[in-house]
Amino acid sequence: MISKYSTPGTEIAPKVAGLKPFKAKEGASIYNIACALSIEACQATANGMKEASQALGYKYEQCDSGSSPEAPGQCFTNAINAKPDVIIAQAVGLNQAADGYAAARKAGIPIVAFGTGDKADGTVANIQIADQLCHDQGKILADAIAEDSDGKANVLFLGDTAIACDVSRTKGFEDQLKQACPDCDYNKLIFDLNTMQQSLPPQLQAELNKNPNINWIVGANDAPAAVAVTQVMQAGKQDQISVAGMDGQPSNVTFMLKKQVQKFDLTNPFADAPWSAVDAAARIYSGEEVPKSLQSPNYLLTWDNVKSLGPSKTYNGPDDYQEQYKAMWGKS
């Protein structure tokens, strides 16, 4: 498992899935309901969707669903009022906006779901992009930690309930750790995403004092993982505790390049993945069939392969991903 996910792919997700080139219809409008844009990964994914839309000549709008607990539902309302041709729900699932999904269906607006973890049976959205991505990321990281610790990990997992993907990652990690490492210890700390920078450090300090045997801290995304790196170093426990995160953010990659506490990061192609969501939207708008599910490849970053990211410190997918997509759309 670890070897499989430590090697990057060379083809864009639609090609891997066997989807065929098509002539993209002109003049669509796309509305992206983005996950919390205060998180680097959410912002990067939204930027990718905007770039892909512009490459198609499509109108693009977005709404930040992470600005408040009520924001996901309000973003759906805003999207429906904008009357786009396709809505993209970016890591905003039924658990956050069930009424919004129902309203969009009633309005007859197709939905492309991205990283929500909802069922890929056509009842929630026309297509689920990376519907198992987040759950699989949690599983892969659990396997990596079980292997690295030789079955003796004492894990503190930092999770939140504000992002559907993080909830799915947490569940995937918990389930897989039980199987891969039955003798490992596991505890979970739920933090508030909106107050994380202020509230998480003292929460972490309290946990480290309460459980001095912790040797792994795992963030449901890279933001809490970065906080953990700082707290571990301030506590002088960098030789005892390793950190893992998910999203492959440049700041976390920098920790890994320096072999500075963070040992693993789980990422998917930041450029390829959002373009695959826009590709699906273009197919729907152009009258093409889309599968109910399309997966996005994962990449496990380790101290051994992290230098492969180069100066950008970001895994974008195949080097020629833009050209591959434009060829798919008849725009090369």
Coordinates of N, CA and C in Angstrom, one line a residue, residues 122-291:
G122 N -25.8 8.8 -7.7 CA -26.6 9.7 -8.5 C -27.7 10.4 -7.8
T123 N -27.9 10.0 -6.5 CA -29.0 10.6 -5.7 C -28.7 11.9 -5.1
V124 N -27.4 12.1 -4.8 CA -26.9 13.4 -4.2 C -26.4 14.4 -5.2
A125 N -25.6 13.9 -6.2 CA -25.1 14.7 -7.2 C -25.0 13.9 -8.5
N126 N -24.9 14.6 -9.6 CA -24.7 13.9 -10.9 C -23.5 13.1 -11.0
I127 N -22.4 13.6 -10.4 CA -21.1 12.8 -10.3 C -20.4 13.2 -9.0
Q128 N -19.8 12.2 -8.4 CA -19.0 12.4 -7.2 C -17.5 12.3 -7.6
I129 N -16.8 13.5 -7.6 CA -15.4 13.5 -7.9 C -14.7 13.2 -6.6
A130 N -13.8 12.2 -6.6 CA -13.0 11.8 -5.4 C -13.9 11.5 -4.2
D131 N -14.9 10.8 -4.5 CA -15.9 10.5 -3.4 C -15.2 9.7 -2.3
Q132 N -14.3 8.9 -2.6 CA -13.6 8.1 -1.6 C -12.2 8.6 -1.2
L133 N -11.8 9.7 -1.9 CA -10.5 10.3 -1.7 C -10.1 10.5 -0.3
C134 N -11.0 11.2 0.4 CA -10.7 11.6 1.8 C -10.6 10.4 2.8
H135 N -11.6 9.5 2.6 CA -11.6 8.3 3.4 C -10.4 7.5 3.2
D136 N -10.0 7.4 1.9 CA -8.8 6.6 1.5 C -7.5 7.3 2.1
Q137 N -7.5 8.6 2.1 CA -6.3 9.3 2.6 C -6.1 8.9 4.1
G138 N -7.2 8.9 4.9 CA -7.1 8.5 6.3 C -6.6 7.1 6.4
K139 N -7.1 6.2 5.5 CA -6.6 4.8 5.6 C -5.1 4.6 5.3
I140 N -4.7 5.3 4.2 CA -3.3 5.2 3.8 C -2.4 5.7 4.9
L141 N -2.8 6.8 5.5 CA -1.9 7.4 6.6 C -1.9 6.5 7.8
A142 N -3.0 5.8 8.1 CA -3.0 4.8 9.2 C -2.0 3.7 8.9
D143 N -2.0 3.2 7.6 CA -1.1 2.1 7.3 C 0.3 2.6 7.4
A144 N 0.6 3.8 6.9 CA 2.0 4.3 7.0 C 2.5 4.4 8.4
I145 N 1.6 4.9 9.3 CA 2.0 5.1 10.7 C 2.2 3.7 11.4
A146 N 1.3 2.8 11.1 CA 1.4 1.5 11.6 C 2.7 0.8 11.3
E147 N 3.1 1.0 10.0 CA 4.4 0.4 9.5 C 5.6 1.1 10.1
D148 N 5.5 2.4 10.1 CA 6.7 3.2 10.6 C 6.9 3.0 12.1
S149 N 5.8 2.8 12.8 CA 6.0 2.7 14.3 C 6.2 1.2 14.7
D150 N 6.2 0.3 13.7 CA 6.4 -1.1 14.0 C 5.2 -1.6 14.9
G151 N 4.0 -1.0 14.7 CA 2.9 -1.5 15.4 C 2.8 -1.0 16.9
K152 N 3.5 0.1 17.1 CA 3.6 0.6 18.5 C 3.3 2.1 18.6
A153 N 2.4 2.6 17.7 CA 2.1 4.0 17.7 C 1.1 4.4 18.9
N154 N 1.3 5.5 19.4 CA 0.4 6.1 20.4 C -0.1 7.4 19.8
V155 N -1.3 7.4 19.1 CA -1.7 8.4 18.2 C -2.7 9.4 18.8
L156 N -2.4 10.7 18.6 CA -3.4 11.7 18.9 C -3.9 12.3 17.6
F157 N -5.2 12.1 17.2 CA -5.7 12.6 16.0 C -6.4 13.9 16.2
L158 N -6.1 14.9 15.4 CA -6.7 16.3 15.5 C -7.8 16.4 14.4
G159 N -9.0 16.3 14.8 CA -10.1 16.3 13.8 C -11.1 17.5 14.0
D160 N -11.8 17.8 12.9 CA -12.9 18.9 13.0 C -14.1 18.3 12.4
T161 N -15.2 19.0 12.6 CA -16.5 18.6 12.1 C -17.0 19.6 11.0
A162 N -16.2 20.6 10.7 CA -16.7 21.7 9.8 C -16.5 21.4 8.3
I163 N -15.6 20.4 8.0 CA -15.3 20.1 6.6 C -15.6 18.6 6.4
A164 N -16.5 18.3 5.4 CA -16.9 17.0 5.2 C -15.7 16.0 4.9
C165 N -14.8 16.5 4.2 CA -13.6 15.7 3.8 C -12.8 15.3 5.1
D166 N -12.7 16.3 6.1 CA -12.0 16.0 7.3 C -12.7 14.9 8.1
V167 N -14.0 15.0 8.1 CA -14.8 14.0 8.8 C -14.6 12.6 8.2
S168 N -14.5 12.5 6.9 CA -14.3 11.3 6.2 C -12.9 10.8 6.4
R169 N -11.9 11.7 6.5 CA -10.5 11.3 6.7 C -10.4 10.7 8.1
T170 N -11.1 11.3 9.1 CA -11.0 10.8 10.5 C -11.6 9.4 10.6
K171 N -12.7 9.2 9.9 CA -13.3 7.8 10.0 C -12.4 6.8 9.3
G172 N -11.9 7.2 8.1 CA -11.0 6.3 7.4 C -9.7 5.9 8.3
F173 N -9.2 6.9 8.9 CA -8.0 6.7 9.8 C -8.3 5.8 10.9
E174 N -9.4 6.1 11.6 CA -9.8 5.3 12.8 C -10.0 3.8 12.4
D175 N -10.8 3.6 11.4 CA -11.2 2.2 11.0 C -9.9 1.4 10.6
Q176 N -9.0 2.1 9.8 CA -7.9 1.3 9.3 C -6.8 1.1 10.4
L177 N -6.7 2.1 11.3 CA -5.7 1.9 12.4 C -6.1 0.7 13.2
K178 N -7.4 0.5 13.5 CA -7.8 -0.7 14.3 C -7.4 -2.0 13.6
Q179 N -7.4 -2.0 12.2 CA -7.1 -3.2 11.5 C -5.6 -3.4 11.4
A180 N -4.9 -2.3 11.0 CA -3.5 -2.4 10.7 C -2.6 -2.4 11.9
C181 N -3.1 -1.9 13.0 CA -2.3 -1.7 14.2 C -3.2 -2.0 15.5
P182 N -3.6 -3.2 15.7 CA -4.5 -3.5 16.8 C -3.9 -3.1 18.2
D183 N -2.6 -3.1 18.3 CA -1.9 -2.8 19.6 C -1.6 -1.3 19.7
C184 N -1.9 -0.5 18.7 CA -1.7 1.0 18.8 C -2.7 1.6 19.7
D185 N -2.3 2.7 20.4 CA -3.2 3.5 21.2 C -3.7 4.7 20.4
Y186 N -4.9 5.0 20.6 CA -5.6 6.1 19.8 C -6.4 7.0 20.6
N187 N -6.3 8.3 20.4 CA -7.1 9.3 21.0 C -7.4 10.4 20.0
K188 N -8.5 11.1 20.2 CA -9.0 12.1 19.2 C -9.2 13.4 20.0
L189 N -8.8 14.5 19.4 CA -9.1 15.8 19.9 C -9.8 16.6 18.8
I190 N -11.0 17.0 19.0 CA -11.8 17.8 18.1 C -11.6 19.2 18.3
F191 N -11.2 19.9 17.3 CA -10.9 21.4 17.4 C -11.9 22.2 16.6
D192 N -12.0 23.4 17.0 CA -12.9 24.4 16.3 C -12.1 25.0 15.2
L193 N -12.5 24.8 13.9 CA -11.8 25.3 12.8 C -11.7 26.8 12.8
N194 N -12.8 27.5 13.2 CA -12.8 28.9 13.2 C -11.9 29.6 14.2
T195 N -11.6 28.9 15.3 CA -10.8 29.5 16.4 C -9.5 28.7 16.5
M196 N -9.1 27.9 15.5 CA -8.0 27.0 15.7 C -6.7 27.6 16.1
Q197 N -6.3 28.7 15.5 CA -5.0 29.3 15.8 C -4.9 29.7 17.3
Q198 N -6.0 30.1 17.9 CA -6.0 30.5 19.3 C -6.3 29.4 20.3
S199 N -7.2 28.5 19.9 CA -7.7 27.5 20.8 C -6.9 26.1 20.8
L200 N -6.4 25.8 19.6 CA -5.7 24.5 19.5 C -4.4 24.4 20.2
P201 N -3.5 25.4 20.2 CA -2.3 25.3 21.0 C -2.4 24.9 22.4
P202 N -3.3 25.6 23.2 CA -3.5 25.2 24.6 C -4.1 23.8 24.7
Q203 N -5.0 23.4 23.8 CA -5.6 22.1 23.8 C -4.5 21.0 23.6
L204 N -3.6 21.3 22.7 CA -2.5 20.3 22.4 C -1.6 20.2 23.6
Q205 N -1.3 21.4 24.2 CA -0.4 21.3 25.4 C -1.0 20.5 26.5
A206 N -2.3 20.7 26.7 CA -3.0 19.9 27.8 C -2.9 18.4 27.5
E207 N -3.1 18.0 26.2 CA -3.1 16.6 25.8 C -1.7 16.0 26.0
L208 N -0.7 16.8 25.6 CA 0.7 16.3 25.8 C 1.1 16.1 27.2
N209 N 0.5 17.0 28.1 CA 0.8 16.8 29.5 C 0.0 15.6 30.1
K210 N -1.2 15.4 29.6 CA -2.0 14.3 30.1 C -1.5 13.0 29.6
N211 N -1.0 12.9 28.4 CA -0.6 11.6 27.8 C 0.9 11.8 27.4
P212 N 1.9 11.6 28.3 CA 3.3 11.8 27.9 C 3.8 10.7 26.9
N213 N 3.0 9.7 26.7 CA 3.5 8.6 25.8 C 3.1 8.8 24.3
I214 N 2.4 9.9 24.0 CA 2.1 10.2 22.6 C 3.3 10.2 21.7
N215 N 3.3 9.5 20.6 CA 4.5 9.5 19.7 C 4.1 9.9 18.3
W216 N 2.8 10.0 18.0 CA 2.3 10.5 16.7 C 1.2 11.5 16.9
I217 N 1.2 12.6 16.2 CA 0.1 13.5 16.1 C -0.3 13.6 14.6
V218 N -1.6 13.4 14.4 CA -2.1 13.4 13.0 C -3.1 14.5 12.8
G219 N -3.0 15.4 11.8 CA -3.9 16.4 11.5 C -4.9 16.0 10.4
A220 N -6.2 16.3 10.6 CA -7.2 15.9 9.6 C -6.9 16.8 8.3
N221 N -6.2 17.9 8.5 CA -5.6 18.6 7.3 C -4.3 19.2 7.8
D222 N -3.6 19.9 6.9 CA -2.3 20.4 7.2 C -2.3 21.5 8.2
A223 N -3.4 22.3 8.3 CA -3.4 23.4 9.3 C -3.1 23.0 10.7
P224 N -3.9 22.0 11.2 CA -3.7 21.6 12.6 C -2.3 20.8 12.7
A225 N -1.9 20.2 11.6 CA -0.6 19.5 11.6 C 0.5 20.5 11.8
A226 N 0.4 21.7 11.2 CA 1.4 22.7 11.3 C 1.5 23.2 12.8
V227 N 0.3 23.4 13.4 CA 0.2 23.8 14.8 C 0.9 22.8 15.7
A228 N 0.7 21.5 15.3 CA 1.3 20.4 16.1 C 2.8 20.4 16.0
V229 N 3.3 20.7 14.8 CA 4.8 20.7 14.7 C 5.4 21.8 15.6
T230 N 4.7 23.0 15.6 CA 5.2 24.1 16.5 C 5.1 23.7 17.9
Q231 N 4.0 23.1 18.3 CA 3.9 22.8 19.8 C 4.8 21.7 20.2
V232 N 5.1 20.7 19.3 CA 6.0 19.6 19.7 C 7.4 20.2 19.8
M233 N 7.8 21.1 19.0 CA 9.1 21.7 19.1 C 9.2 22.6 20.3
Q234 N 8.2 23.4 20.6 CA 8.2 24.2 21.8 C 8.3 23.3 23.1
A235 N 7.7 22.1 23.0 CA 7.7 21.3 24.2 C 9.0 20.5 24.3
G236 N 9.9 20.6 23.2 CA 11.2 19.9 23.2 C 11.0 18.4 23.0
K237 N 9.9 18.0 22.3 CA 9.6 16.6 22.1 C 9.8 16.2 20.7
Q238 N 10.7 16.9 19.9 CA 10.8 16.6 18.5 C 11.5 15.2 18.3
D239 N 12.2 14.7 19.3 CA 12.8 13.4 19.1 C 11.9 12.3 19.6
Q240 N 10.7 12.6 20.1 CA 9.8 11.6 20.6 C 8.5 11.5 19.8
I241 N 8.1 12.7 19.2 CA 6.8 12.7 18.5 C 7.0 13.1 17.1
S242 N 6.3 12.3 16.2 CA 6.3 12.6 14.8 C 4.9 13.1 14.4
V243 N 4.8 13.9 13.4 CA 3.5 14.5 12.9 C 3.2 14.1 11.5
A244 N 2.0 13.9 11.2 CA 1.5 13.6 9.9 C 0.3 14.5 9.5
G245 N 0.2 14.9 8.3 CA -0.9 15.8 7.9 C -1.5 15.3 6.6
M246 N -2.5 16.0 6.1 CA -3.1 15.7 4.8 C -3.4 17.0 4.1
D247 N -3.0 17.1 2.9 CA -3.2 18.2 1.9 C -1.9 18.6 1.2
G248 N -0.7 18.3 1.7 CA 0.5 18.6 1.0 C 0.8 20.0 0.8
Q249 N 0.5 20.9 1.9 CA 0.7 22.3 1.7 C 2.2 22.7 1.8
P250 N 2.6 23.7 1.0 CA 4.1 24.0 1.0 C 4.7 24.3 2.3
S251 N 4.0 24.9 3.3 CA 4.6 25.1 4.6 C 4.8 23.8 5.3
N252 N 4.0 22.8 5.2 CA 4.2 21.5 5.8 C 5.3 20.8 5.0
V253 N 5.3 20.9 3.7 CA 6.4 20.3 2.9 C 7.7 20.8 3.4
T254 N 7.8 22.1 3.7 CA 9.0 22.7 4.2 C 9.5 22.0 5.5
F255 N 8.6 21.7 6.4 CA 8.9 20.9 7.6 C 9.6 19.6 7.2
M256 N 8.9 18.9 6.2 CA 9.4 17.6 5.8 C 10.8 17.7 5.1
L257 N 11.0 18.7 4.3 CA 12.3 18.8 3.6 C 13.4 19.0 4.7
K258 N 13.1 19.7 5.8 CA 14.1 19.9 6.8 C 14.1 18.7 7.8
K259 N 13.2 17.7 7.6 CA 13.1 16.6 8.5 C 12.8 17.1 9.9
Q260 N 11.8 18.0 9.9 CA 11.5 18.8 11.1 C 10.1 18.3 11.7
V261 N 10.1 17.2 12.4 CA 8.9 16.7 13.1 C 7.9 16.1 12.2
Q262 N 7.5 16.8 11.1 CA 6.5 16.2 10.2 C 7.1 15.1 9.3
K263 N 6.6 13.9 9.4 CA 7.2 12.8 8.7 C 6.4 12.3 7.5
F264 N 5.1 12.5 7.5 CA 4.2 12.1 6.4 C 3.3 13.2 6.0
D265 N 2.9 13.2 4.7 CA 1.8 14.1 4.3 C 1.1 13.3 3.2
L266 N -0.2 13.4 3.1 CA -1.0 12.7 2.1 C -1.7 13.8 1.3
T267 N -1.4 13.8 0.0 CA -1.9 14.8 -0.9 C -2.5 14.2 -2.2
N268 N -3.3 14.9 -2.9 CA -3.8 14.6 -4.2 C -3.4 15.7 -5.1
P269 N -3.4 15.5 -6.4 CA -2.9 16.5 -7.4 C -3.7 17.8 -7.3
F270 N -3.1 18.9 -6.8 CA -3.8 20.1 -6.5 C -4.2 20.8 -7.8
A271 N -3.5 20.6 -8.9 CA -3.9 21.2 -10.2 C -4.9 20.3 -10.9
D272 N -4.5 19.0 -11.0 CA -5.3 18.0 -11.8 C -6.7 17.9 -11.2
A273 N -6.8 17.7 -9.9 CA -8.1 17.4 -9.2 C -9.2 18.4 -9.5
P274 N -9.0 19.7 -9.3 CA -10.0 20.7 -9.6 C -10.4 20.8 -11.0
W275 N -9.4 20.6 -11.9 CA -9.7 20.6 -13.3 C -10.6 19.4 -13.7
S276 N -10.4 18.3 -13.0 CA -11.3 17.1 -13.3 C -12.8 17.4 -12.9
A277 N -13.0 18.3 -11.9 CA -14.3 18.7 -11.5 C -14.9 19.6 -12.6
V278 N -14.2 20.5 -13.1 CA -14.7 21.4 -14.2 C -14.9 20.6 -15.5
D279 N -14.0 19.6 -15.7 CA -14.2 18.7 -16.8 C -15.5 18.0 -16.8
A280 N -15.9 17.5 -15.6 CA -17.2 16.9 -15.4 C -18.3 17.9 -15.6
A281 N -18.2 19.1 -15.1 CA -19.2 20.1 -15.3 C -19.4 20.4 -16.8
A282 N -18.3 20.5 -17.6 CA -18.3 20.8 -19.0 C -19.0 19.6 -19.7
R283 N -18.7 18.4 -19.3 CA -19.3 17.2 -20.0 C -20.9 17.3 -19.8
I284 N -21.3 17.6 -18.5 CA -22.7 17.7 -18.3 C -23.4 18.7 -19.1
Y285 N -22.8 19.9 -19.2 CA -23.3 21.1 -19.9 C -23.3 20.8 -21.4
S286 N -22.3 20.0 -21.9 CA -22.2 19.6 -23.3 C -23.1 18.5 -23.7
G287 N -23.8 17.9 -22.8 CA -24.7 16.8 -23.1 C -24.0 15.4 -23.1
E288 N -22.8 15.4 -22.5 CA -22.1 14.1 -22.4 C -22.4 13.4 -21.2
E289 N -22.4 12.1 -21.3 CA -22.6 11.2 -20.1 C -21.4 11.3 -19.2
V290 N -21.6 11.3 -17.9 CA -20.6 11.2 -16.9 C -20.8 10.0 -16.0
P291 N -19.7 9.4 -15.5 CA -19.9 8.3 -14.5 C -20.4 8.9 -13.2

